[in-house]
Tab-separated table of C-alpha atoms and ligand atoms in Angstrom:
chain	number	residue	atom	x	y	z
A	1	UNK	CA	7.845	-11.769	37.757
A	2	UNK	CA	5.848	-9.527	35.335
A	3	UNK	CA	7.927	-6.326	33.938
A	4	UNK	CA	7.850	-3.411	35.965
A	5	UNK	CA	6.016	-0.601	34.540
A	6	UNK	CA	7.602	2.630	33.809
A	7	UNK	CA	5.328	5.724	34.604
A	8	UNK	CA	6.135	8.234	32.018
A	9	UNK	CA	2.957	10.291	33.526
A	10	UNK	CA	4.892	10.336	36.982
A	11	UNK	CA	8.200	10.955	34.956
A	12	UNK	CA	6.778	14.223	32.851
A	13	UNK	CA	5.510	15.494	36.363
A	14	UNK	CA	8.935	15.862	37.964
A	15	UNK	CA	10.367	17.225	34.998
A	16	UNK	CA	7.843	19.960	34.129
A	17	UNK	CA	8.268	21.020	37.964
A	18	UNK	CA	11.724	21.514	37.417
A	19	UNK	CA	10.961	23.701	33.766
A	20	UNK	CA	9.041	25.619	35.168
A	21	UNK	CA	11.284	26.468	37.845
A	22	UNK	CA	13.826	26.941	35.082
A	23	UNK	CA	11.835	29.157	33.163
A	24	UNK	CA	10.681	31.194	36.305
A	25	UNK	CA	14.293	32.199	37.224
A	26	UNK	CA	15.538	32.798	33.489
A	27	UNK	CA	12.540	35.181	33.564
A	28	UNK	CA	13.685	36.398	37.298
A	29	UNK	CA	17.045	36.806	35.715
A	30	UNK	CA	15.470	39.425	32.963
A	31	UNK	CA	15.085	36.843	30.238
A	32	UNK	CA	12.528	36.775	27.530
A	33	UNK	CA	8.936	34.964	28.826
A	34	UNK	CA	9.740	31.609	26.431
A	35	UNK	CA	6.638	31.397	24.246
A	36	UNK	CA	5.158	28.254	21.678
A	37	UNK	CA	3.164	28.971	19.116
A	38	UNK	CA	1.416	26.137	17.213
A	39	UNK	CA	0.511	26.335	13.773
A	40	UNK	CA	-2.507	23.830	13.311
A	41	UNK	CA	-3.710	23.386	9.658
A	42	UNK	CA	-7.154	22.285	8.656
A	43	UNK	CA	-9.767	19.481	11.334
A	44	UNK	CA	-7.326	16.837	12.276
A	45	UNK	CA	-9.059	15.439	15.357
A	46	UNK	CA	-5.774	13.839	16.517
A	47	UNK	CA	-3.916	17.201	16.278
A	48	UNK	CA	-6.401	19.225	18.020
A	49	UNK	CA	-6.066	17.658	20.659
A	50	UNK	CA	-2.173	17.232	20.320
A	51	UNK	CA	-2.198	20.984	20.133
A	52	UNK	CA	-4.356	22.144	23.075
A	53	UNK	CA	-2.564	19.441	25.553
A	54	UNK	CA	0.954	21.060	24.080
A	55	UNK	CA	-0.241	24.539	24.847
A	56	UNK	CA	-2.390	23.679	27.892
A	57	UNK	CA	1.296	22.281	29.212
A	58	UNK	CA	3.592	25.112	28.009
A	59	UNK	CA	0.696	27.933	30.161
A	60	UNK	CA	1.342	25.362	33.259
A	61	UNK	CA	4.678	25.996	33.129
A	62	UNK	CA	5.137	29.193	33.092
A	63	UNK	CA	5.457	29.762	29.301
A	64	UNK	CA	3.467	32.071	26.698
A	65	UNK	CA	1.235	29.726	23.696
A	66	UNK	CA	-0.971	31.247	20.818
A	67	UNK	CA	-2.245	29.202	18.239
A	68	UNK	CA	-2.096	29.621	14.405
A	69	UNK	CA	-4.733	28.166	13.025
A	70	UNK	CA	-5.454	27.987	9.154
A	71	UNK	CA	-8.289	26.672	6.771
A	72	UNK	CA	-7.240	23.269	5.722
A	73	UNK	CA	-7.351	24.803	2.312
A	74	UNK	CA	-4.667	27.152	3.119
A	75	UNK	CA	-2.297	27.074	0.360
A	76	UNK	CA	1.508	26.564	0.514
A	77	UNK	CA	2.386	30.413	0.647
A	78	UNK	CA	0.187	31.294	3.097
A	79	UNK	CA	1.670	28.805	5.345
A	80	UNK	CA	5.210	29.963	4.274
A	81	UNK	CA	4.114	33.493	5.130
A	82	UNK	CA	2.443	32.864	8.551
A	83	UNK	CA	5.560	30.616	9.226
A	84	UNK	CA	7.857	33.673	8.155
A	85	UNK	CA	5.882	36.700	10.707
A	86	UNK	CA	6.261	33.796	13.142
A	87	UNK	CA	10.345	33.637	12.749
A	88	UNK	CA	10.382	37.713	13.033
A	89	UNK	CA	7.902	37.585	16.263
A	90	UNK	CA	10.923	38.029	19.380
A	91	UNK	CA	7.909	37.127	21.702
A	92	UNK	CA	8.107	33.496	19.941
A	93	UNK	CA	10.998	31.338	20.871
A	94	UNK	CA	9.449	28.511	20.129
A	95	UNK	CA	7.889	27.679	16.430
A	96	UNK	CA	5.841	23.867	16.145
A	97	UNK	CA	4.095	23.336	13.170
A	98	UNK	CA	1.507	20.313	13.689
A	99	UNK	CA	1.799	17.626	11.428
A	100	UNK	CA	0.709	15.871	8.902
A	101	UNK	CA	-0.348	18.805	6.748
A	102	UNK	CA	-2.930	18.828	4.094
A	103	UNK	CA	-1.933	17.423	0.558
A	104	UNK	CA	-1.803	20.623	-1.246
A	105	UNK	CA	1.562	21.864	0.706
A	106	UNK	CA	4.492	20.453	0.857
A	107	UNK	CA	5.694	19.590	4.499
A	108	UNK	CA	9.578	19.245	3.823
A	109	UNK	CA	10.135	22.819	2.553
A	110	UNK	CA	7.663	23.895	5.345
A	111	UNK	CA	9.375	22.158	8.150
A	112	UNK	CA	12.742	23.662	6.705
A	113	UNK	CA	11.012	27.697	6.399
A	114	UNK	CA	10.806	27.527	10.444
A	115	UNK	CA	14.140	29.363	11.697
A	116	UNK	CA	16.755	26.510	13.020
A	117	UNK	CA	16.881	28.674	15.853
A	118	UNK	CA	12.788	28.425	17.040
A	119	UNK	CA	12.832	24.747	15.549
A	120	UNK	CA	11.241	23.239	19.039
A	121	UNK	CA	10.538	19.807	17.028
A	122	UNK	CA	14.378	19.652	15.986
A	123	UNK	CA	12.703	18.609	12.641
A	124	UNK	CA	15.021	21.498	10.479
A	125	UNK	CA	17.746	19.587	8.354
A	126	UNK	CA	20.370	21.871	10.065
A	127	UNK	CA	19.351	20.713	13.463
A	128	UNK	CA	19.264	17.029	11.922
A	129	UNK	CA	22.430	17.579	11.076
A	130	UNK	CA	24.004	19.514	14.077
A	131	UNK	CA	22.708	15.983	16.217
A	132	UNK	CA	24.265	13.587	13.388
A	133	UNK	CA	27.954	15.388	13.612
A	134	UNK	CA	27.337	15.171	17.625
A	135	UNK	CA	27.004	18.698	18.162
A	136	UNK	CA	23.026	19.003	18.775
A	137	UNK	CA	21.691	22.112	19.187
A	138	UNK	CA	17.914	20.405	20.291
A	139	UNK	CA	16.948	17.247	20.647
A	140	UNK	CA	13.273	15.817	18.838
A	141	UNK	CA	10.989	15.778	20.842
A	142	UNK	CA	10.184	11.748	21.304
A	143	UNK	CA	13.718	10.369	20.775
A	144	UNK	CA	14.534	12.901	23.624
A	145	UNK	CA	11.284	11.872	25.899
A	146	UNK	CA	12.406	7.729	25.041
A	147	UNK	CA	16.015	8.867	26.330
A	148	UNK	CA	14.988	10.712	29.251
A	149	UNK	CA	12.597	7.996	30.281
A	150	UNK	CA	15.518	5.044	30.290
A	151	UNK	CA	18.068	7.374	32.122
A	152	UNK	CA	15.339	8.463	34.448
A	153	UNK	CA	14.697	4.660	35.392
A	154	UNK	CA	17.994	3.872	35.572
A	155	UNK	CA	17.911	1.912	32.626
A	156	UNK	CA	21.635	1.814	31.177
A	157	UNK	CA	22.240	2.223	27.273
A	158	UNK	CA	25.841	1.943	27.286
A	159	UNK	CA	27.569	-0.607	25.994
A	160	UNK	CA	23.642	-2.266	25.502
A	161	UNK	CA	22.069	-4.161	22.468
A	162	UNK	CA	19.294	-1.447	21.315
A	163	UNK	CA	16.508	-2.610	18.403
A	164	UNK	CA	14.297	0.394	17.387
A	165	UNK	CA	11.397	-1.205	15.263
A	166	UNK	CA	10.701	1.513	12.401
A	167	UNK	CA	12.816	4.014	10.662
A	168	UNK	CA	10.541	7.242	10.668
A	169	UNK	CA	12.516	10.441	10.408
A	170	UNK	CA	10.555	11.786	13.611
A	171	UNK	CA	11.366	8.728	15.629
A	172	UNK	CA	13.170	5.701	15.133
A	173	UNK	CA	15.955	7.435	12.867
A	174	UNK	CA	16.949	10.229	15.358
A	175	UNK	CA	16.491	8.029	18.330
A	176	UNK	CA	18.965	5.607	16.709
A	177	UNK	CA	21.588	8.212	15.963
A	178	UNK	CA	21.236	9.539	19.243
A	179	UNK	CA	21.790	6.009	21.230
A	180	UNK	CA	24.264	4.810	18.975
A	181	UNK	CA	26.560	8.250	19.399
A	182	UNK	CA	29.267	8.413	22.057
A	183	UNK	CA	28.968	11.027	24.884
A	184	UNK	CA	30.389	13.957	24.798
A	185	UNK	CA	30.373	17.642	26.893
A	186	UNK	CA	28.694	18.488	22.955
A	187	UNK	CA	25.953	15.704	23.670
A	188	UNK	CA	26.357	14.003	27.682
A	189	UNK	CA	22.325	12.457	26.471
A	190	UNK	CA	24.279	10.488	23.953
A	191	UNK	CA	23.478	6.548	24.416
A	192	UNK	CA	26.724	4.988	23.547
A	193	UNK	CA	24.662	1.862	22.482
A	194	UNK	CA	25.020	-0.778	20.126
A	195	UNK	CA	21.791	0.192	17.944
A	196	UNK	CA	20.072	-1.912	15.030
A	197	UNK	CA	17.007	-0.620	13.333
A	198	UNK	CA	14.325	-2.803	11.904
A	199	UNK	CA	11.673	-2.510	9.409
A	200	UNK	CA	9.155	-4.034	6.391
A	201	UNK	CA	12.820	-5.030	4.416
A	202	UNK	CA	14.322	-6.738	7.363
A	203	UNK	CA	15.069	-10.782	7.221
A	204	UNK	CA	14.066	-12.118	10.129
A	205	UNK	CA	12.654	-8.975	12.139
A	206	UNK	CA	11.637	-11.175	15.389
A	207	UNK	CA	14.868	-13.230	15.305
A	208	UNK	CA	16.784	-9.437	15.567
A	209	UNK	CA	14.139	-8.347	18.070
A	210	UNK	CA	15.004	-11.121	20.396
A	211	UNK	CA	18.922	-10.288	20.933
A	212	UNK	CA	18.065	-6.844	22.271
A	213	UNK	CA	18.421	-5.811	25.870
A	214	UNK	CA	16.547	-2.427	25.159
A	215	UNK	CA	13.383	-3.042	22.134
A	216	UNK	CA	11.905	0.024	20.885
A	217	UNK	CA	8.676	0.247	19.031
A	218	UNK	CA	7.417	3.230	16.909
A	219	UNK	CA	5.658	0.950	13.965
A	220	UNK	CA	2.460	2.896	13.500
A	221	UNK	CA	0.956	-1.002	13.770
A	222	UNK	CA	-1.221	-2.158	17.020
A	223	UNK	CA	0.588	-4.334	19.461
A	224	UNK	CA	3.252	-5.140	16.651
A	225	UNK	CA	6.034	-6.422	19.549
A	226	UNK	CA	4.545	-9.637	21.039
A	227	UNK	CA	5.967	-11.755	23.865
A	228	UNK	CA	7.779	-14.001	21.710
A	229	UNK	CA	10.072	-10.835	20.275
A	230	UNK	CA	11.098	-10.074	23.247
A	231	UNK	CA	14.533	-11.345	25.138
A	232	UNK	CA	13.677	-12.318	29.200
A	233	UNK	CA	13.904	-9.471	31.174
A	234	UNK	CA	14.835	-7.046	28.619
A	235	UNK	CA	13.261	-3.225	28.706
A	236	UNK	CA	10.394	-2.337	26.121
A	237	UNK	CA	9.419	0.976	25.129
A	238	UNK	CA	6.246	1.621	22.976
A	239	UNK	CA	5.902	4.869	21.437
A	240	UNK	CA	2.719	3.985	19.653
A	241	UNK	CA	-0.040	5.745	19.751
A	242	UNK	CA	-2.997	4.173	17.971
A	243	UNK	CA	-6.487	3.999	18.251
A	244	UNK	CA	-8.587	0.576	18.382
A	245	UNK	CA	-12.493	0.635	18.639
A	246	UNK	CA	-12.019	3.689	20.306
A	247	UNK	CA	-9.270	3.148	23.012
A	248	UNK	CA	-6.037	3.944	22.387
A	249	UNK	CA	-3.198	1.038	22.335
A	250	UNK	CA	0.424	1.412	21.894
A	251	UNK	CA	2.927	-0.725	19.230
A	252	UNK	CA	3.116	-3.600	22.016
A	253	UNK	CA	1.070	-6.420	22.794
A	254	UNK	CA	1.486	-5.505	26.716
A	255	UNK	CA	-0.791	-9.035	27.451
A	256	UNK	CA	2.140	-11.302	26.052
A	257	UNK	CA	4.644	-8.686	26.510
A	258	UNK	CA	4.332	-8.452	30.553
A	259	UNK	CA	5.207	-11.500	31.747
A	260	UNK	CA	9.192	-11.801	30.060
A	261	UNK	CA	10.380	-8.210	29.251
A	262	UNK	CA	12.038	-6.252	32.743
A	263	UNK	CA	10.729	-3.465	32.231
A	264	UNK	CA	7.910	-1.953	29.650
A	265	UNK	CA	6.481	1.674	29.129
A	266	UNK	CA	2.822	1.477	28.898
A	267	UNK	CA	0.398	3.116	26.366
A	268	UNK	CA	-1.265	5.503	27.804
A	269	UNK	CA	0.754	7.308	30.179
A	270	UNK	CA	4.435	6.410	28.968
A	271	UNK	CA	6.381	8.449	26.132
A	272	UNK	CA	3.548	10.154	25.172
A	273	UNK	CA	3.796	12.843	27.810
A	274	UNK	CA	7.577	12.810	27.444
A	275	UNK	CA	7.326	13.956	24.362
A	276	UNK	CA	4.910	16.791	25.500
A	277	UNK	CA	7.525	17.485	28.428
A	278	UNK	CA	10.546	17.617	25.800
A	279	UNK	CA	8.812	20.072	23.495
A	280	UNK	CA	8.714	22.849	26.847
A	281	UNK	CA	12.453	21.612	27.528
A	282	UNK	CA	13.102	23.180	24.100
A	283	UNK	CA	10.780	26.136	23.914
A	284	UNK	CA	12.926	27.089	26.972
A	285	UNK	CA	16.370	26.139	25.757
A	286	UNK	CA	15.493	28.110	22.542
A	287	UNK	CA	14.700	31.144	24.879
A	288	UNK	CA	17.799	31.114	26.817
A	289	UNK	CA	19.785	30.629	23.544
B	301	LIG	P1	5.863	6.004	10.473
B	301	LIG	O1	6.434	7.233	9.895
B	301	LIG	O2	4.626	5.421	9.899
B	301	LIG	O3	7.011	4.889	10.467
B	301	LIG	C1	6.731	3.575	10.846
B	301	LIG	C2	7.949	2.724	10.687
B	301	LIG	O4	7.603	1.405	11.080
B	301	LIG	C3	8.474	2.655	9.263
B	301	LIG	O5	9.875	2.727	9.247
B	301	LIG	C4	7.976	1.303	8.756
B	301	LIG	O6	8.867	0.624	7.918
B	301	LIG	C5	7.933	0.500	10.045
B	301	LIG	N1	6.899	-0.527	9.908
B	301	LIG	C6	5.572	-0.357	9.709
B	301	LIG	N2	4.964	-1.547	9.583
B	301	LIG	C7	5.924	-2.493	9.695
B	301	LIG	C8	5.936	-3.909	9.639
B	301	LIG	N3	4.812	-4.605	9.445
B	301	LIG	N4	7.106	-4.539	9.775
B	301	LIG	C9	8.242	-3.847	9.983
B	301	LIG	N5	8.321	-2.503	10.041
B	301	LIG	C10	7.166	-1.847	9.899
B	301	LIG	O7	5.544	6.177	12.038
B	301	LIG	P2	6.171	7.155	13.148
B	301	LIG	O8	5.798	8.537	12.868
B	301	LIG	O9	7.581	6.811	13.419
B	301	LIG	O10	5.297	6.676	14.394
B	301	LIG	C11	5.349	5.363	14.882
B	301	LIG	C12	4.335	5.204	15.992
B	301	LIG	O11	4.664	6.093	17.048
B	301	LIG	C13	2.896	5.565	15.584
B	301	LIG	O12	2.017	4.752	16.318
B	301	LIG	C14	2.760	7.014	16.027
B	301	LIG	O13	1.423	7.382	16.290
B	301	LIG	C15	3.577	6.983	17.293
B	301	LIG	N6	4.150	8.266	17.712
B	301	LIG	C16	4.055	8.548	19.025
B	301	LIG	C17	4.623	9.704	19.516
B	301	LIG	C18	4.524	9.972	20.979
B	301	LIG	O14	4.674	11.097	21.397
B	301	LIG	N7	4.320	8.946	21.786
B	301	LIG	C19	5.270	10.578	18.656
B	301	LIG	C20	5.379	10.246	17.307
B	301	LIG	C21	4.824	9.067	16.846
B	301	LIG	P3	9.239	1.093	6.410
B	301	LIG	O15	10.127	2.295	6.588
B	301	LIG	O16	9.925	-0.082	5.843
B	301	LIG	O17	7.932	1.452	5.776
């Protein structure tokens, strides 16, 4: 039997329903509208349109957006400065810069000028660090959308073997701290998994792929996870995004991946929206902090 999709379209759906109800009665309740704004540097195609469907999704739910948008000469103060009126702005509880940024400014000390407190990407060393000790304060954005998706489904990480191909600090690295981390009242989205991350120095990458009951790809590399990685009837998530002749295909070969895994997120409409969906969960959580 081939694996049984996961719709991370339907998924996102039920979940922004339920934000914006959330943000409609913290407003009710005399709370503070929660509001995004986007700081988008310079003509990234990919990013444009990363940023409108962010914004476009935050205004569905109830939520205030404005966009920042600088020359992609901007230099690294002016970023530092916009960043800086947008930590003192008490009508935005949410702050996401877009990345990449251009090559004159340098994207670590930016990502670590945004308050900890408006960090909606959880990309801020201190909020790194809050999740590594088990006390997060947010949770990044697609680690968070991969974790909602399995518990969501019904798909168990406790006590499971978990692979994560890739070792990015936006994806594979969080998302293995938080499904290796034991469950607490701190962190109940904690995996409790037995987690093993891959990558270009590891002996014997499809060997390790093969023993894992939950396979995770973020590799940046077209339908990298083929059938024969994959352990019979385990679940596959593919957080790739990547475009081929035009049409956008995820980290997994889905054609040889279908017929063993159990389960498989597809590319479109699987973690990309989560991730979307996360970033509102904490513009809001920011606003009721
Ligand atoms: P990244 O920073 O480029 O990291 C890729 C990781 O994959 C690295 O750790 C790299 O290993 C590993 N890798 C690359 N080629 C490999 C190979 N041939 N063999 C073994 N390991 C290999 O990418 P990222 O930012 O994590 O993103 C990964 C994918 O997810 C991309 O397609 C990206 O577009 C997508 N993405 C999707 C979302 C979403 O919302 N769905 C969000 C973020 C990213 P080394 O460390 O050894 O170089």
């Amino acid at each position: 039997m081939p694996a049984q999709k996961i719709d991370g379209q339907a998924l996102s759906k039920t979940m922004r329903a339920e934000i914006a109800e959330a943000v409609a009665r913290h407003v009710a309740a005399g709370g503070r509208r929660p509001g995004l704004a986007a700081v988008l540097v310079g003509d990234h195609p990919a990013s444009e349109v990363y940023v409108r469907n962010k914004r476009k999704a935050c205004e569905d739910a109830g939520m205030a957006s404005c966009l920042h948008r600088l020359p992609g000469t901007a230099s690294q103060q002016e970023l530092l400065d916009r960043v800086g009126q947008l930590n003192r702005d008490p009508a935005v509880t949410g702050i996401l810069v877009q990345l990449p940024l251009p090559k004159q400014t340098d994207e670590s000390a930016i990502i670590r000028a945004v308050t900890p407190l408006k960090d909606a990407d959880c990309f801020h060393p201190e909020n790194v660090g809050l999740l590594t000790a088990g006390h997060p304060r947010f949770l990044p954005c697609t680690p968070f959308g991969v974790q909602q998706m399995l518990a969501r489904t019904g798909i168990a990480t406790a006590g499971k073997r978990v692979v994560i191909v890739g070792r990015s600090n936006i994806v594979g690295k969080p998302l293995a701290i938080m499904l290796m981390q034991k469950p607490s009242k701190a962190f109940p989205e904690a995996g409790d998994a037995t987690v093993t991350v891959v990558h270009r120095g590891t002996h014997d990458l499809p060997g390790i792929a093969r023993q894992a009951d939950i396979l995770i790809a973020a590799v940046g590399v077209p339908r990298f996870v083929k059938g024969d990685m994959v352990k019979p009837g385990a679940a596959v998530i593919d957080v790739g995004i990547n475009s081929v002749d035009g049409k956008l295909v995820g980290d997994v070969d889905e054609a040889s991946v279908l017929p063993v895994a159990g389960w498989l997120s597809p590319v479109p409409k699987g973690v990309g929206p989560m991730t979307i969906t996360m970033l509102l969960h904490n513009t809001l959580r920011a606003a009721m902090m």
